[in-house]
JSON list of C-alpha atoms in Angstrom, two decimals:
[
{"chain": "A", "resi": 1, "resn": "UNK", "atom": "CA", "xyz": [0.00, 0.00, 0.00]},
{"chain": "A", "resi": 2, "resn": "UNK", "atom": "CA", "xyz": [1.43, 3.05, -0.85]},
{"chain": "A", "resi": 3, "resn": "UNK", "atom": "CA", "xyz": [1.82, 5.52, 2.12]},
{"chain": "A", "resi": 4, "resn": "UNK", "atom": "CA", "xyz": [-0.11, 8.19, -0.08]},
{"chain": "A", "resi": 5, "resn": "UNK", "atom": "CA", "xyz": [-3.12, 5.78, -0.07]},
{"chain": "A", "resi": 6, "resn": "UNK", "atom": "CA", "xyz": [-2.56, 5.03, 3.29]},
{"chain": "A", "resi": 7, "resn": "UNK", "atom": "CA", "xyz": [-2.76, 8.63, 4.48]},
{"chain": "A", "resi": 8, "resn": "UNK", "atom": "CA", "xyz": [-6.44, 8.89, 1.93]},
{"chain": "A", "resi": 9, "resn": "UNK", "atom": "CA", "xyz": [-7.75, 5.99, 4.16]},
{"chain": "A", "resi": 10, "resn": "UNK", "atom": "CA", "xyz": [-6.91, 7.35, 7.25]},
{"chain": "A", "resi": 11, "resn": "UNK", "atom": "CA", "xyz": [-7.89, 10.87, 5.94]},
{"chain": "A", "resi": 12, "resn": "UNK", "atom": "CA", "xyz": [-11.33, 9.27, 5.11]},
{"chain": "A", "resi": 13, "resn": "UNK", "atom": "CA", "xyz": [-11.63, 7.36, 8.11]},
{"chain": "A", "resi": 14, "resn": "UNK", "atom": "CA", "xyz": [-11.40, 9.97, 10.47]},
{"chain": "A", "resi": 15, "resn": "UNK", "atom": "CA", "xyz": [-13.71, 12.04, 8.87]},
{"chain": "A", "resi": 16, "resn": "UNK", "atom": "CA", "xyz": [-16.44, 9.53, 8.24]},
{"chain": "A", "resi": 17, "resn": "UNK", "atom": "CA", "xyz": [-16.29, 8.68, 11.77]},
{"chain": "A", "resi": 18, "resn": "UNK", "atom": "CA", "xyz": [-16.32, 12.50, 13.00]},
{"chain": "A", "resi": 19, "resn": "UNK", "atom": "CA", "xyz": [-19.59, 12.60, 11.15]},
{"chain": "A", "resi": 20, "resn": "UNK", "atom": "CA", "xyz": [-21.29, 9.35, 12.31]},
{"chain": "A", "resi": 21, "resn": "UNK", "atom": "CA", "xyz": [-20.62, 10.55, 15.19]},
{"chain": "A", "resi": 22, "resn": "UNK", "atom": "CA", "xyz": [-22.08, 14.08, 14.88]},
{"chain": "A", "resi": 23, "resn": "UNK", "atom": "CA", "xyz": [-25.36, 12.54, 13.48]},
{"chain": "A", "resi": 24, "resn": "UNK", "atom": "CA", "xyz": [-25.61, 9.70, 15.29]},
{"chain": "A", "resi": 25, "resn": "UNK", "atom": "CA", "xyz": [-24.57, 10.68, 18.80]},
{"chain": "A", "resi": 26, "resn": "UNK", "atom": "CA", "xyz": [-23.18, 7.16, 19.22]},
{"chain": "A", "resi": 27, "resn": "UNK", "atom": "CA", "xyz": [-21.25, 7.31, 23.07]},
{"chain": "A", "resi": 28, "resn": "UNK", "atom": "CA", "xyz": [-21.76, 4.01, 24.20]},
{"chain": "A", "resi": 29, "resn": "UNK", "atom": "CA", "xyz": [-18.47, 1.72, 23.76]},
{"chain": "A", "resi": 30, "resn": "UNK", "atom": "CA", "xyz": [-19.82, -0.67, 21.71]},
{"chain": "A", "resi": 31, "resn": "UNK", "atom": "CA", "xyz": [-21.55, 1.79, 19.17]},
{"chain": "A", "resi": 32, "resn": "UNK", "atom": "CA", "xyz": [-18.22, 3.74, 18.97]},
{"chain": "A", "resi": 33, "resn": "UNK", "atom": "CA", "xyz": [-16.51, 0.34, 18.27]},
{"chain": "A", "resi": 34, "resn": "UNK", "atom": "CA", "xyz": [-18.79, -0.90, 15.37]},
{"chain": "A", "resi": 35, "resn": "UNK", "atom": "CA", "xyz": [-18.55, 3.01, 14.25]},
{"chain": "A", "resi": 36, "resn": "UNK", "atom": "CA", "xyz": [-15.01, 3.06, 13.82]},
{"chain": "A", "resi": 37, "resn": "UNK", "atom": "CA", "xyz": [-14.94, -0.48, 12.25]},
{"chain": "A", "resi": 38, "resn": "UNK", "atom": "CA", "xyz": [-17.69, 0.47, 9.54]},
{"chain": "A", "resi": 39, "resn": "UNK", "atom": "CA", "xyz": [-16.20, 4.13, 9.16]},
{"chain": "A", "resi": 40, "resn": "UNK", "atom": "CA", "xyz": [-12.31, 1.91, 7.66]},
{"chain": "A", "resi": 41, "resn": "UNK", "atom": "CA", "xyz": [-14.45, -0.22, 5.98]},
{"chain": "A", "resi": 42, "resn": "UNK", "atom": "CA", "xyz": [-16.36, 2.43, 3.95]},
{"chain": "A", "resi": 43, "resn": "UNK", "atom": "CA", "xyz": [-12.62, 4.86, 3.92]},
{"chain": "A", "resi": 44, "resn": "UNK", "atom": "CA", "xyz": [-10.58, 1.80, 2.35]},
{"chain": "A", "resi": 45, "resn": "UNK", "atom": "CA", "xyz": [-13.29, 1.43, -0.49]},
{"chain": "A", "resi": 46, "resn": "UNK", "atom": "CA", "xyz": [-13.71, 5.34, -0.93]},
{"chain": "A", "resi": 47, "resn": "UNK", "atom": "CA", "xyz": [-10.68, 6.91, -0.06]},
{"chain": "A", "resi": 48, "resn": "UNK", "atom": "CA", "xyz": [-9.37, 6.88, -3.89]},
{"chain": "A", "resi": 49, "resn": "UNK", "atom": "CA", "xyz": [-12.93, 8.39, -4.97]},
{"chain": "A", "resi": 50, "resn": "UNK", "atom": "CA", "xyz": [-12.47, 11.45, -2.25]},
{"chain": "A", "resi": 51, "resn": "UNK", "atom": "CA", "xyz": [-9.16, 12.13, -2.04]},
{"chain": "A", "resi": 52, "resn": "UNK", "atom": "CA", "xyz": [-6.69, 13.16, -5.05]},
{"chain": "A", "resi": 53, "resn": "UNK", "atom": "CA", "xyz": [-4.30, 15.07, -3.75]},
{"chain": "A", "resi": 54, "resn": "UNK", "atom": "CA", "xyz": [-3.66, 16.55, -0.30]},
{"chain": "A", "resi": 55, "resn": "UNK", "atom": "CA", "xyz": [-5.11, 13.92, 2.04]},
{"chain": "A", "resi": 56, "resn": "UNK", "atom": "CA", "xyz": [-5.59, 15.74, 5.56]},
{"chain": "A", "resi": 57, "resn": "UNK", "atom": "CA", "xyz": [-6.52, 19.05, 2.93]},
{"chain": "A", "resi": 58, "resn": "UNK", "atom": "CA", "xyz": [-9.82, 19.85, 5.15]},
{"chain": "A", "resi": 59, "resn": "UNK", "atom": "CA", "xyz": [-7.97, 19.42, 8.49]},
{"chain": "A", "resi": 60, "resn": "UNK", "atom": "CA", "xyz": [-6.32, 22.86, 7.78]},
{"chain": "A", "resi": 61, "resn": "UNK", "atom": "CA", "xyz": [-7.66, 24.44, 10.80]},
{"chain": "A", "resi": 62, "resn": "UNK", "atom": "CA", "xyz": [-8.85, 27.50, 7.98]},
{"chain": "A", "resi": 63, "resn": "UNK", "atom": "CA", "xyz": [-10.21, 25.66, 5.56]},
{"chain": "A", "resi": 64, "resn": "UNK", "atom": "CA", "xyz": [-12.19, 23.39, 8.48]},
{"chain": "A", "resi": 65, "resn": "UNK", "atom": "CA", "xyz": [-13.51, 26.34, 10.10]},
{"chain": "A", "resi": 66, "resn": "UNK", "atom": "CA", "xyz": [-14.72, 27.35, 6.73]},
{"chain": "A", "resi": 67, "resn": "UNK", "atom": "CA", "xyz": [-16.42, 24.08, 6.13]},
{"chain": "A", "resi": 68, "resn": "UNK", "atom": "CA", "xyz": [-18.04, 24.27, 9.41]},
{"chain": "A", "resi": 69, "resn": "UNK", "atom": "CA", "xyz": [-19.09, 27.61, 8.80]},
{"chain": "A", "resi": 70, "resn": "UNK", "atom": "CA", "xyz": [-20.40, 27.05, 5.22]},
{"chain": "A", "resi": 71, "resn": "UNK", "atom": "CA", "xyz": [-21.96, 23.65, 6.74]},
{"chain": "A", "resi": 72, "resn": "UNK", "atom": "CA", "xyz": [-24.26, 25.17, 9.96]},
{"chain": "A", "resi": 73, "resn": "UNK", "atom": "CA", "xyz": [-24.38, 28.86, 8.94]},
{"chain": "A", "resi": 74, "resn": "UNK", "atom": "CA", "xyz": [-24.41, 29.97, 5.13]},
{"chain": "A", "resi": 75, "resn": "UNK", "atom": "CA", "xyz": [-26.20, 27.16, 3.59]},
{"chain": "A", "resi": 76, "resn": "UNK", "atom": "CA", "xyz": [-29.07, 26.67, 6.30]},
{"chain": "A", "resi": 77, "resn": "UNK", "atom": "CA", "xyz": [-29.43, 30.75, 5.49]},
{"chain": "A", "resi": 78, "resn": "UNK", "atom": "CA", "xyz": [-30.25, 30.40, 1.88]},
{"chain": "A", "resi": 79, "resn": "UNK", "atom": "CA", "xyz": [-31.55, 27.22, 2.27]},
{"chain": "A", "resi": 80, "resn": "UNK", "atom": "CA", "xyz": [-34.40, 29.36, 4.42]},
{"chain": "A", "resi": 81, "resn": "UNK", "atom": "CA", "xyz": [-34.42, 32.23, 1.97]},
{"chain": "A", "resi": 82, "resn": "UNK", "atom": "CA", "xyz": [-35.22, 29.71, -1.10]},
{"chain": "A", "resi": 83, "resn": "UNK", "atom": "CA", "xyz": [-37.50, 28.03, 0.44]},
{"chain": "A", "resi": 84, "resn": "UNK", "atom": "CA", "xyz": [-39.78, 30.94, 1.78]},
{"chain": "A", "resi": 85, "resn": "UNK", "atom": "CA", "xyz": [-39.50, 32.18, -2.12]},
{"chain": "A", "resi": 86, "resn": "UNK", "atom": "CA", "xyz": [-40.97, 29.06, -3.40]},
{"chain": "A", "resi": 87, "resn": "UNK", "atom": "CA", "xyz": [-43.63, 29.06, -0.68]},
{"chain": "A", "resi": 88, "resn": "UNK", "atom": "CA", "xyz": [-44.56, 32.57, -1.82]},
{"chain": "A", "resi": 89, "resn": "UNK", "atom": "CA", "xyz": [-44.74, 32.00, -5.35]},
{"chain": "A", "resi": 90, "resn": "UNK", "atom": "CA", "xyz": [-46.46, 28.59, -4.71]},
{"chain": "A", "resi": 91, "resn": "UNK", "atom": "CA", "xyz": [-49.32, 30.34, -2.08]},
{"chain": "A", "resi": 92, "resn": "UNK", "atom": "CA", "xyz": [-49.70, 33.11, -4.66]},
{"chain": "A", "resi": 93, "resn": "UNK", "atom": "CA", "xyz": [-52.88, 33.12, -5.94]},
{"chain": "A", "resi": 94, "resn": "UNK", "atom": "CA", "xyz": [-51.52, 34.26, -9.40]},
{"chain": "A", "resi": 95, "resn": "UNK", "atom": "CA", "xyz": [-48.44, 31.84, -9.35]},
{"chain": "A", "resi": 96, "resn": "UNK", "atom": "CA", "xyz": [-46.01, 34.18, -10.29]},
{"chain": "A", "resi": 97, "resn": "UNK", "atom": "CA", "xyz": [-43.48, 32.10, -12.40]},
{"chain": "A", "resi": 98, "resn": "UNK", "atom": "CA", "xyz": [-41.15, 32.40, -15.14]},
{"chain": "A", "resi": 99, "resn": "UNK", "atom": "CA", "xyz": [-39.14, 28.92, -15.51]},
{"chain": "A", "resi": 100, "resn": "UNK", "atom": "CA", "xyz": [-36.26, 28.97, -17.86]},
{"chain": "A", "resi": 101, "resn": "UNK", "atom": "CA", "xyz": [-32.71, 27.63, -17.77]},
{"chain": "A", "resi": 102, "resn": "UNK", "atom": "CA", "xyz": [-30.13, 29.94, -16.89]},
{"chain": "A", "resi": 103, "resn": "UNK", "atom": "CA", "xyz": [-26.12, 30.06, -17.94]},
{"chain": "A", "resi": 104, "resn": "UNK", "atom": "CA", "xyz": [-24.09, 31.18, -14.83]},
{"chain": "A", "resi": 105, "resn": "UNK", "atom": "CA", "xyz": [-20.99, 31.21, -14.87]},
{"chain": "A", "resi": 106, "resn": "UNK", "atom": "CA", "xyz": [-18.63, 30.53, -12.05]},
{"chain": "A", "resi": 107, "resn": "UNK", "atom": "CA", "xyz": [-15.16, 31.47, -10.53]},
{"chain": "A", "resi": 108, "resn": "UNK", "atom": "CA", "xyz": [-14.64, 28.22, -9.07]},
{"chain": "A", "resi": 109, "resn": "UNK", "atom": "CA", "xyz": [-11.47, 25.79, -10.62]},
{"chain": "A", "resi": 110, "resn": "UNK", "atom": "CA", "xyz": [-11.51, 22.83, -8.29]},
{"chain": "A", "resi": 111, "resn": "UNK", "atom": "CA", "xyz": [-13.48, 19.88, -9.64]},
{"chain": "A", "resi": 112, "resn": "UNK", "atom": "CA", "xyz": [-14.93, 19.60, -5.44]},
{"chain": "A", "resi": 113, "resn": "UNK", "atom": "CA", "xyz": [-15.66, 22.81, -5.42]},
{"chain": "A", "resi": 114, "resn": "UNK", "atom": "CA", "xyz": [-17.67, 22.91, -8.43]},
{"chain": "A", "resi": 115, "resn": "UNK", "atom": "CA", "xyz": [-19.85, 19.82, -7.25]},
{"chain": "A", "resi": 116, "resn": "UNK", "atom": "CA", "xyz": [-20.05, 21.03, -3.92]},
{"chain": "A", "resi": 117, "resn": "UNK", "atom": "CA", "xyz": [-21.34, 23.98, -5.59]},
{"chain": "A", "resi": 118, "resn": "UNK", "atom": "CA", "xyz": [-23.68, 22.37, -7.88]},
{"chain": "A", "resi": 119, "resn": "UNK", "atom": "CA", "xyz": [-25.63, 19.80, -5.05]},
{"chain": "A", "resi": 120, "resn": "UNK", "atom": "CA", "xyz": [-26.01, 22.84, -2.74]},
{"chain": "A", "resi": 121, "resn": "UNK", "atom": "CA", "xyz": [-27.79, 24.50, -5.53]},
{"chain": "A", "resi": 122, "resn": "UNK", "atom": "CA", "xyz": [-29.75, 21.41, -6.58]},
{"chain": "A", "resi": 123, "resn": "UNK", "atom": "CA", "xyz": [-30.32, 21.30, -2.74]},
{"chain": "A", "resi": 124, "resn": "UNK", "atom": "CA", "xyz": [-32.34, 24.55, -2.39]},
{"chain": "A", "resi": 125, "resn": "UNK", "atom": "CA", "xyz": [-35.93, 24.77, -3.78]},
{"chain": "A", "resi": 126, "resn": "UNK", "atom": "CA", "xyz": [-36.89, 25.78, -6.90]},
{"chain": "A", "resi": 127, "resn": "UNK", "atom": "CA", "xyz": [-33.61, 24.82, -8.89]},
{"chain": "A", "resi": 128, "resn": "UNK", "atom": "CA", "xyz": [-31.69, 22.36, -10.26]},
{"chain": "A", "resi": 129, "resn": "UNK", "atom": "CA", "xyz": [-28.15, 21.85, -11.43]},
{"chain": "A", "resi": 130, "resn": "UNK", "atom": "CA", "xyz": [-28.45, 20.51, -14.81]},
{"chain": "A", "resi": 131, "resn": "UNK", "atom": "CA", "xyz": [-24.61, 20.35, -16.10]},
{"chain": "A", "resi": 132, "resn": "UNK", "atom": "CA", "xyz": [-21.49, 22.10, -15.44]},
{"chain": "A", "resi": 133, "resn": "UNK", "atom": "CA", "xyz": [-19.48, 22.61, -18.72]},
{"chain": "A", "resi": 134, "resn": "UNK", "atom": "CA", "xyz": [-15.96, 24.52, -19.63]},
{"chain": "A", "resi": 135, "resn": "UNK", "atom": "CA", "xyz": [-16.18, 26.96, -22.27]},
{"chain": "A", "resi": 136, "resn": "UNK", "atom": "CA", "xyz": [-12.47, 28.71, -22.85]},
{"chain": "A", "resi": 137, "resn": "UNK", "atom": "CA", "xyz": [-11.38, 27.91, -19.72]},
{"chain": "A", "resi": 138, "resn": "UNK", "atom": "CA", "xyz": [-14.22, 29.29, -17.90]},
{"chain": "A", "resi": 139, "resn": "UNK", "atom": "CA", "xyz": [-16.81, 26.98, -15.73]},
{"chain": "A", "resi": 140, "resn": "UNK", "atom": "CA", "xyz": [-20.27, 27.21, -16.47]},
{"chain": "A", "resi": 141, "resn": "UNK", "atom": "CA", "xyz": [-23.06, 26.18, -14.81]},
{"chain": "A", "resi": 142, "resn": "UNK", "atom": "CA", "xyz": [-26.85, 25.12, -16.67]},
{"chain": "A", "resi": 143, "resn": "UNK", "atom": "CA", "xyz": [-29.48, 25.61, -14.36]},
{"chain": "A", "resi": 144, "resn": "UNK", "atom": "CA", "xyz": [-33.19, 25.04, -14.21]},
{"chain": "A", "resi": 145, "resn": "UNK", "atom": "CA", "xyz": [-35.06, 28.04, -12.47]},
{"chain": "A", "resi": 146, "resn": "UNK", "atom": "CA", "xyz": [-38.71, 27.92, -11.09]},
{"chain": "A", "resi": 147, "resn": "UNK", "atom": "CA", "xyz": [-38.42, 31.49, -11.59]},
{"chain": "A", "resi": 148, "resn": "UNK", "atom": "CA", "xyz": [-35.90, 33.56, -13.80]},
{"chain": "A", "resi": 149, "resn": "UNK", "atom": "CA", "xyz": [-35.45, 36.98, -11.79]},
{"chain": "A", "resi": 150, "resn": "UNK", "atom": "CA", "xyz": [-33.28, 39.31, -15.02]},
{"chain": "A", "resi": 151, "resn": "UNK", "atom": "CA", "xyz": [-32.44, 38.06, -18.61]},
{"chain": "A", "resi": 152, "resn": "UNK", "atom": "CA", "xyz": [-28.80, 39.11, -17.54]},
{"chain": "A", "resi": 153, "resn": "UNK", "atom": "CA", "xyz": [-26.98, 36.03, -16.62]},
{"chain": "A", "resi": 154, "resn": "UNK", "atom": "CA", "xyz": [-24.14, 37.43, -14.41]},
{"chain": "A", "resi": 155, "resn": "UNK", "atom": "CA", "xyz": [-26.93, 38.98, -12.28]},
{"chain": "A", "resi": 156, "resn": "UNK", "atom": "CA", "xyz": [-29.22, 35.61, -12.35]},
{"chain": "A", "resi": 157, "resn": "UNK", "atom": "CA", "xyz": [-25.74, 34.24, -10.98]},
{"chain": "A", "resi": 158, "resn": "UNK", "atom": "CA", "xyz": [-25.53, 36.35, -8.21]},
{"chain": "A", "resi": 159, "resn": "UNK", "atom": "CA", "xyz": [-29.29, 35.76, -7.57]},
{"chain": "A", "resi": 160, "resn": "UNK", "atom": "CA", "xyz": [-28.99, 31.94, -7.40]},
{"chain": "A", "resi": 161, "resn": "UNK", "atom": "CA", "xyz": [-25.52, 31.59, -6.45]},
{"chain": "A", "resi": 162, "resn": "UNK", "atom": "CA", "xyz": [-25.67, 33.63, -3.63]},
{"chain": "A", "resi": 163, "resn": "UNK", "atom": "CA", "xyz": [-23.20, 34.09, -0.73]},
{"chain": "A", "resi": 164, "resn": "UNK", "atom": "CA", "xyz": [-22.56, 30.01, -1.32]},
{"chain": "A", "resi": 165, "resn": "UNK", "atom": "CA", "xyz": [-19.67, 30.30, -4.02]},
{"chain": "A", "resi": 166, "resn": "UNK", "atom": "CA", "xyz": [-17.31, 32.53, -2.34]},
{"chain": "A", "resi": 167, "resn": "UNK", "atom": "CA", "xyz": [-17.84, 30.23, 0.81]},
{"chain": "A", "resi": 168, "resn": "UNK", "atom": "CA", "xyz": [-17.15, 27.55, -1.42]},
{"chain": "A", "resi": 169, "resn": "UNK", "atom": "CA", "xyz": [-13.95, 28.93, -2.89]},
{"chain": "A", "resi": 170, "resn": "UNK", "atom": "CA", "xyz": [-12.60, 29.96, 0.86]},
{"chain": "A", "resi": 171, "resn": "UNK", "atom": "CA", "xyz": [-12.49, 25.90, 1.23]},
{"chain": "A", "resi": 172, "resn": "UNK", "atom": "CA", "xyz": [-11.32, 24.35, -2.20]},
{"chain": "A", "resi": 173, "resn": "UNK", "atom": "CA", "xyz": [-8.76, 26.80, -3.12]}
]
């Protein structure tokens, strides 16, 4: 095993078992036990799919904080704010809508930060990622929009985008 690959897997590991313990609020010995056992059996099969380069890259106590932050503070926010503009075009007795797909593009160069990018979008209400394509060395983002705001795409961008990709970019750079 090369000591790379061995440094993924214990990358992995460490941080699948940080989170099954964070959702699953497992203190009793024998849940932590079968926890860590399940957490190397699912970082040996994965760690090649999740890390490339830098193994312990999100244990840089900046780019964790950011993660964190982006994780229980930014995305919860426009989480909220999509979902109370869906409500209010779906309780509007008009149904104010004007669906179209949008071209945004984006700053973003790192192939994680560009799908972290793309679920968290697909997450919130009312739109969905479609494809994420380089044109001249630029990313580009196709999106489906329950409601298209401008005909400007920079500024539909900014609309749907949000405060999400500069979070983004403060972890993947």
């Amino acid at each position: 095993m090369k000591k790379n690959h061995f440094l993924a897997v214990i990358s992995t590991f460490i941080l699948c078992y940080i989170i099954l313990i964070l959702f699953t609020f497992a203190f009793s010995f024998e849940e932590l036990l079968i926890g860590a056992i399940v957490s190397y059996i699912v970082a040996l099969f994965t760690a090649s799919f999740f890390i490339h380069d830098t193994p312990f890259y999100l244990f840089n106590p900046s780019k964790f904080v950011a993660l964190i932050k982006y994780v229980f503070v930014i995305f919860p926010k426009e989480l909220w704010k999509a979902n109370v503009d869906v409500a209010k075009c779906a309780l509007s007795p008009s149904l104010p809508v004007n669906p179209g797909i949008v071209k945004i593009p984006s700053n973003l160069k790192s192939e994680y930060a560009l799908s972290m990018l793309a679920n968290s979008i697909t997450l919130t209400p009312g739109t969905i990622t479609m494809d994420v394509a380089e044109d001249r060395g630029k990313n580009y983002y196709y999106i489906h929009c329950i409601d298209v705001a401008t005909t400007n795409n920079v500024k539909d961008g900014e609309i749907i985008k949000g405060t999400l990709e500069n979070c983004i970019g403060r972890i993947w750079k």
